[in-house]
XYZ file of C-alpha atoms in Angstrom:
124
model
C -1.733 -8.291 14.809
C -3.477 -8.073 11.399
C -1.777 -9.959 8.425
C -0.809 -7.980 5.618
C -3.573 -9.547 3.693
C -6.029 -8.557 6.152
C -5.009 -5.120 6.347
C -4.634 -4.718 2.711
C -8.845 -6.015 2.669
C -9.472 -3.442 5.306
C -8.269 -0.886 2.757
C -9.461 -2.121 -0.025
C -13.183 -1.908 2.100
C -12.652 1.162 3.145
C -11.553 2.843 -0.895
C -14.612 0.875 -2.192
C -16.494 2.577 0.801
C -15.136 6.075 0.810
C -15.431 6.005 -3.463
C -19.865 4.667 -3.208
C -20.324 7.412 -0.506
C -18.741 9.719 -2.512
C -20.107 8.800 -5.841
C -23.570 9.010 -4.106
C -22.982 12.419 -2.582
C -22.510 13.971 -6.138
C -25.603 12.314 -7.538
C -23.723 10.025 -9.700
C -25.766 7.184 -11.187
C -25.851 3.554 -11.836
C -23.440 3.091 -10.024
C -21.953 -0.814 -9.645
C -19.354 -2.032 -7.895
C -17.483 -4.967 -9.134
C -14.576 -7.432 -6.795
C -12.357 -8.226 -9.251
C -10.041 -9.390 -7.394
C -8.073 -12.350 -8.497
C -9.794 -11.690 -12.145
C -6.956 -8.766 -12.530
C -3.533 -8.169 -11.436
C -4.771 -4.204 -11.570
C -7.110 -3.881 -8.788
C -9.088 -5.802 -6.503
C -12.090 -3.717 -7.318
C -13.747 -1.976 -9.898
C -16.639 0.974 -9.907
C -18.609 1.616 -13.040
C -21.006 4.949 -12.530
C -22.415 7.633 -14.976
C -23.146 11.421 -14.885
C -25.460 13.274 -16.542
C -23.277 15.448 -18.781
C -20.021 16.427 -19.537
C -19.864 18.640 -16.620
C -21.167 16.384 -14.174
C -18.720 13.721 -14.905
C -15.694 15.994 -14.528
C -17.345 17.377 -11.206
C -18.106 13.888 -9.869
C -14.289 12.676 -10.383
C -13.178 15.832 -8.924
C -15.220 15.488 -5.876
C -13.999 11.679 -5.562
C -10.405 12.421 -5.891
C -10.796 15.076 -3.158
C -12.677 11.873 -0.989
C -9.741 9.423 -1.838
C -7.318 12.363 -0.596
C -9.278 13.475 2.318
C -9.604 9.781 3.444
C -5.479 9.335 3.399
C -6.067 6.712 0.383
C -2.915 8.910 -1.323
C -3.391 10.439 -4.620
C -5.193 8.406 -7.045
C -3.867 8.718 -11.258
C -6.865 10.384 -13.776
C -7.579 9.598 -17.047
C -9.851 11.690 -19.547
C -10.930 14.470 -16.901
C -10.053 17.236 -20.074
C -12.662 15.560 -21.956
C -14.899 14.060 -19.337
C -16.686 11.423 -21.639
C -15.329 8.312 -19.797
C -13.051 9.209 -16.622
C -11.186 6.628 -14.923
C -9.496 6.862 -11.463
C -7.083 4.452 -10.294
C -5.992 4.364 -6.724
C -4.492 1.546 -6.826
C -6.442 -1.045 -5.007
C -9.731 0.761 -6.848
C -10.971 1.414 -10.659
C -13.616 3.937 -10.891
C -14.814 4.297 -14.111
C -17.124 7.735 -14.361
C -19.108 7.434 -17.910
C -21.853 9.944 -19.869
C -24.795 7.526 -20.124
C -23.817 7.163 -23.951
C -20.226 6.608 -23.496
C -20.867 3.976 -20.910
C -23.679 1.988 -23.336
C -21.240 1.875 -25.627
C -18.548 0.419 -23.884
C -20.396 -2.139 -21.548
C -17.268 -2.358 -19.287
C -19.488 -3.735 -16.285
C -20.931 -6.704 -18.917
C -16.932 -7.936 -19.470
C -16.031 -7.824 -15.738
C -19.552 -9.393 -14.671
C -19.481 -12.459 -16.899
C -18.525 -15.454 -14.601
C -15.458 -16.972 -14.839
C -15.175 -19.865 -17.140
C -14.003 -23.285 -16.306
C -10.611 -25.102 -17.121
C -12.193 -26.544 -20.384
C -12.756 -25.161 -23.737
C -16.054 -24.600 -25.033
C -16.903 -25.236 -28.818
């Protein structure tokens, strides 16, 4: 029998999975997935991607919540989808962060979250 640890990896693959393929399917772009795990208590994962326009972003979150759904990942919480500059969609053990190119320059979110972790010691 799986440990809970194991099976909570197996779905955190198969969120990170399910959110790329769909991401992909609605010709979202850029897209980067981060582990973030044990860098956050939010998520172990986080996906930074960018539409094209207002429209696409809102159609590209739409189409991923459906996935997440479909997939029996439960019903993930939506941020900014009236707007649809900078959309975020937590499922829990996910992030996806769904940007207009400009919105996402801006912001650099995947620059923070990349940067390796620093050692014990401070740095002058």
């Amino acid at each position: 029998m799986p440990s809970p640890a194991g099976a909570s990896g197996n779905l955190v693959a198969r969120a990170v999975e399910t959110a790329i393929a769909s991401l992909e399917d609605s010709k979202a772009e850029n897209i980067v997935s981060i582990d973030i795990q044990g860098k956050s208590p939010l998520a172990d994962h986080m996906i930074v991607a960018s539409g094209r326009s207002h429209r696409h972003v809102a159609a590209v979150a739409d189409h991923l919540l459906r996935a997440l759904k479909e997939a029996g990942l439960g019903t993930a919480r939506v941020e900014g989808l009236s707007g649809a500059d900078w959309v975020l969609i937590d499922s829990g053990d996910i992030i996806v962060h769904i940007f207009r190119p400009e919105v996402r320059e801006f912001y650099n979110i995947e620059k923070m979250w990349q940067a390796p972790d620093l050692e014990d010691e401070t740095v002058h």
